[in-house]
């Protein structure tokens, strides 16, 4: 995964702002030629792009999130509406969207179609029609989520953070070498981060 803690993103934004504001103040004002003297095909200088990312220098494997999630919910079990602890289930990982689609067809789509056929044969009695429509709706919802998030979860690229690393090194050599503004992904312990920060934050602020 390409994961960066939110505070590191903010640190990098502030560092980039200071760096470019300082360069603007110290540099001589650029004298632009009059419009009639400018070359019609001149291309403006490209802006500096900072990728605040971890995929190139310190990626976070999905296995880390999985094992820390299992450990977290074993130590902090969720409680269901009936007041009883919710059992943490194992997760099945699949390596491609095609494998996932095949799994969903065999595990859920085929039984759904059999349920639909049974409902037709029973003329919708015994609540089979309502059960089929409810399960089919949930199946469609899951597949829509897969279409939406699949390209992100199985993305194989890496974001080049060379500019960000140059900014970090410039800060280390200058007057801003302060750990309070750290945004180096190599300083992150992923097991510790997911267990103590990410998962508790998701449970507290997202999964209310």
Coordinates of C-alpha atoms in Angstrom, one line a residue:
X1 CA 0.0 0.0 0.0
X2 CA 1.0 3.6 -0.4
X3 CA 0.2 5.1 3.0
X4 CA 1.3 8.3 4.6
X5 CA 0.1 9.5 8.0
X6 CA -1.9 12.8 7.8
X7 CA 0.4 14.7 10.0
X8 CA 3.3 14.0 7.7
X9 CA 1.4 15.2 4.7
X10 CA 0.7 18.5 6.6
X11 CA 4.4 18.7 7.6
X12 CA 5.5 18.3 4.0
X13 CA 3.0 21.0 2.8
X14 CA 4.3 23.5 5.3
X15 CA 7.9 22.7 4.5
X16 CA 7.3 23.1 0.7
X17 CA 5.5 26.4 1.4
X18 CA 8.4 27.7 3.4
X19 CA 11.0 26.5 0.9
X20 CA 9.3 28.2 -2.0
X21 CA 8.4 31.3 -0.2
X22 CA 12.1 31.7 0.9
X23 CA 13.3 31.1 -2.7
X24 CA 10.9 33.7 -4.0
X25 CA 12.0 36.3 -1.5
X26 CA 15.7 35.8 -2.0
X27 CA 15.7 35.5 -5.8
X28 CA 15.9 38.6 -8.0
X29 CA 12.6 39.7 -9.6
X30 CA 12.4 38.2 -13.1
X31 CA 12.3 40.8 -15.8
X32 CA 9.8 39.7 -18.4
X33 CA 10.1 41.1 -21.9
X34 CA 7.2 43.1 -23.2
X35 CA 4.5 40.9 -24.8
X36 CA 5.5 41.8 -28.3
X37 CA 9.0 40.5 -27.6
X38 CA 8.0 37.2 -26.1
X39 CA 8.4 34.1 -28.2
X40 CA 5.0 32.8 -29.2
X41 CA 5.9 29.2 -28.5
X42 CA 7.7 29.7 -25.1
X43 CA 6.8 27.2 -22.5
X44 CA 6.5 28.2 -18.8
X45 CA 8.7 26.5 -16.3
X46 CA 7.0 23.4 -14.9
X47 CA 6.0 23.6 -11.2
X48 CA 7.8 21.4 -8.6
X49 CA 5.6 18.5 -7.7
X50 CA 5.9 16.8 -4.4
X51 CA 4.5 13.3 -3.9
X52 CA 4.1 12.7 -0.2
X53 CA 4.1 8.9 -0.5
X54 CA 5.7 5.7 0.8
X55 CA 5.5 3.3 -2.1
X56 CA 9.0 4.0 -3.4
X57 CA 11.1 4.2 -0.3
X58 CA 9.1 2.4 2.4
X59 CA 5.9 0.7 1.2
X60 CA 3.4 -0.8 3.6
X61 CA 2.6 -4.4 2.8
X62 CA -1.1 -5.5 3.1
X63 CA 0.2 -8.3 5.4
X64 CA 1.1 -5.6 8.0
X65 CA -2.4 -4.2 8.0
X66 CA -3.8 -7.7 8.2
X67 CA -1.7 -9.0 11.1
X68 CA -2.0 -5.8 13.1
X69 CA -5.8 -5.8 12.5
X70 CA -6.1 -9.4 13.8
X71 CA -4.0 -8.5 16.9
X72 CA -5.9 -5.3 17.5
X73 CA -9.4 -6.8 17.5
X74 CA -8.2 -9.8 19.5
X75 CA -7.1 -7.4 22.2
X76 CA -9.9 -4.9 21.7
X77 CA -12.9 -7.0 20.6
X78 CA -15.9 -5.3 19.0
X79 CA -19.2 -5.6 20.7
X80 CA -22.4 -6.5 18.8
X81 CA -25.9 -5.1 19.3
X82 CA -26.6 -7.9 21.7
X83 CA -23.7 -7.0 23.9
X84 CA -21.6 -10.0 23.0
X85 CA -18.1 -9.8 21.5
X86 CA -17.9 -10.0 17.7
X87 CA -15.5 -12.8 16.5
X88 CA -12.7 -11.6 14.3
X89 CA -12.7 -13.6 11.1
X90 CA -9.8 -14.5 8.9
X91 CA -9.5 -12.7 5.6
X92 CA -9.0 -14.3 2.2
X93 CA -6.5 -12.4 0.0
X94 CA -6.7 -12.7 -3.8
X95 CA -4.1 -11.5 -6.2
X96 CA -6.2 -10.1 -9.0
X97 CA -9.6 -8.7 -9.9
X98 CA -10.2 -11.7 -12.2
X99 CA -9.5 -14.1 -9.3
X100 CA -11.9 -12.1 -7.1
X101 CA -14.7 -12.2 -9.7
X102 CA -14.3 -16.0 -10.1
X103 CA -14.4 -16.4 -6.3
X104 CA -17.5 -14.3 -6.0
X105 CA -19.3 -16.2 -8.8
X106 CA -18.6 -19.6 -7.3
X107 CA -19.2 -18.5 -3.7
X108 CA -22.2 -16.2 -4.0
X109 CA -23.5 -15.7 -7.6
X110 CA -24.2 -19.4 -8.3
X111 CA -26.1 -19.9 -5.0
X112 CA -28.0 -16.7 -5.7
X113 CA -29.1 -18.0 -9.1
X114 CA -30.1 -21.3 -7.5
X115 CA -32.1 -19.4 -4.9
X116 CA -33.8 -17.3 -7.7
X117 CA -34.7 -20.5 -9.5
X118 CA -36.1 -22.1 -6.3
X119 CA -38.1 -18.9 -5.7
X120 CA -39.7 -19.1 -9.2
X121 CA -40.5 -22.8 -8.7
X122 CA -42.2 -22.0 -5.4
X123 CA -44.0 -19.0 -6.8
X124 CA -42.2 -16.7 -4.4
X125 CA -43.6 -18.5 -1.3
X126 CA -41.8 -19.0 2.0
X127 CA -40.2 -15.5 1.7
X128 CA -37.8 -16.8 -0.9
X129 CA -38.4 -13.9 -3.3
X130 CA -37.8 -11.3 -0.7
X131 CA -34.7 -13.1 0.5
X132 CA -33.3 -13.4 -3.1
X133 CA -33.9 -9.6 -3.8
X134 CA -32.2 -8.6 -0.5
X135 CA -29.2 -10.8 -1.1
X136 CA -28.9 -9.8 -4.8
X137 CA -29.0 -6.1 -3.8
X138 CA -26.1 -6.7 -1.3
X139 CA -24.2 -8.6 -3.9
X140 CA -24.6 -5.8 -6.5
X141 CA -23.5 -3.3 -3.8
X142 CA -20.3 -5.2 -3.1
X143 CA -19.4 -5.6 -6.8
X144 CA -19.9 -1.8 -7.3
X145 CA -17.4 -1.2 -4.5
X146 CA -15.0 -3.6 -6.1
X147 CA -15.3 -1.8 -9.4
X148 CA -14.7 1.5 -7.6
X149 CA -11.8 0.5 -5.3
X150 CA -10.3 -2.4 -7.2
X151 CA -7.9 -0.3 -9.4
X152 CA -6.6 1.4 -6.2
X153 CA -6.1 -1.7 -4.1
X154 CA -4.3 -3.6 -6.9
X155 CA -2.3 -0.6 -8.2
X156 CA 1.2 -1.7 -9.0
X157 CA 2.9 1.7 -9.6
X158 CA 5.1 3.7 -7.3
X159 CA 5.0 7.5 -6.8
X160 CA 8.4 9.1 -7.3
X161 CA 9.2 11.2 -4.2
X162 CA 12.6 12.4 -5.3
X163 CA 11.5 16.1 -4.9
X164 CA 10.2 15.4 -1.4
X165 CA 13.4 13.7 -0.4
X166 CA 15.4 16.7 -1.7
X167 CA 13.2 18.9 0.4
X168 CA 13.8 16.8 3.4
X169 CA 17.6 16.8 2.9
X170 CA 17.5 20.6 2.5
X171 CA 15.7 21.0 5.8
X172 CA 18.2 18.7 7.5
X173 CA 21.1 20.9 6.2
X174 CA 19.3 24.2 7.0
X175 CA 17.7 25.8 10.0
X176 CA 14.6 23.7 10.0
X177 CA 16.0 20.3 11.1
X178 CA 13.2 19.7 13.6
X179 CA 11.7 16.3 14.2
X180 CA 8.4 18.0 14.8
X181 CA 8.2 18.5 11.0
X182 CA 9.2 15.0 10.0
X183 CA 7.8 13.6 6.8
X184 CA 10.3 10.8 6.1
X185 CA 8.4 7.5 5.5
X186 CA 11.4 5.5 6.5
X187 CA 10.9 6.6 10.1
X188 CA 7.5 4.9 10.3
X189 CA 7.1 1.5 12.0
X190 CA 4.1 0.2 10.1
X191 CA 3.2 -2.4 12.7
X192 CA 3.2 0.2 15.4
X193 CA 1.4 2.8 13.2
X194 CA -1.5 0.6 12.2
X195 CA -2.0 -0.9 15.6
X196 CA -1.8 2.3 17.7
X197 CA -2.9 5.0 15.3
X198 CA -4.6 4.0 12.1
X199 CA -7.0 1.2 13.2
X200 CA -8.0 3.0 16.5
X201 CA -8.6 6.2 14.5
X202 CA -10.8 4.4 11.9
X203 CA -12.8 2.8 14.7
X204 CA -13.3 6.0 16.6
X205 CA -13.9 8.6 13.9
X206 CA -15.1 6.6 10.8
X207 CA -16.7 3.4 12.0
X208 CA -19.0 4.9 14.6

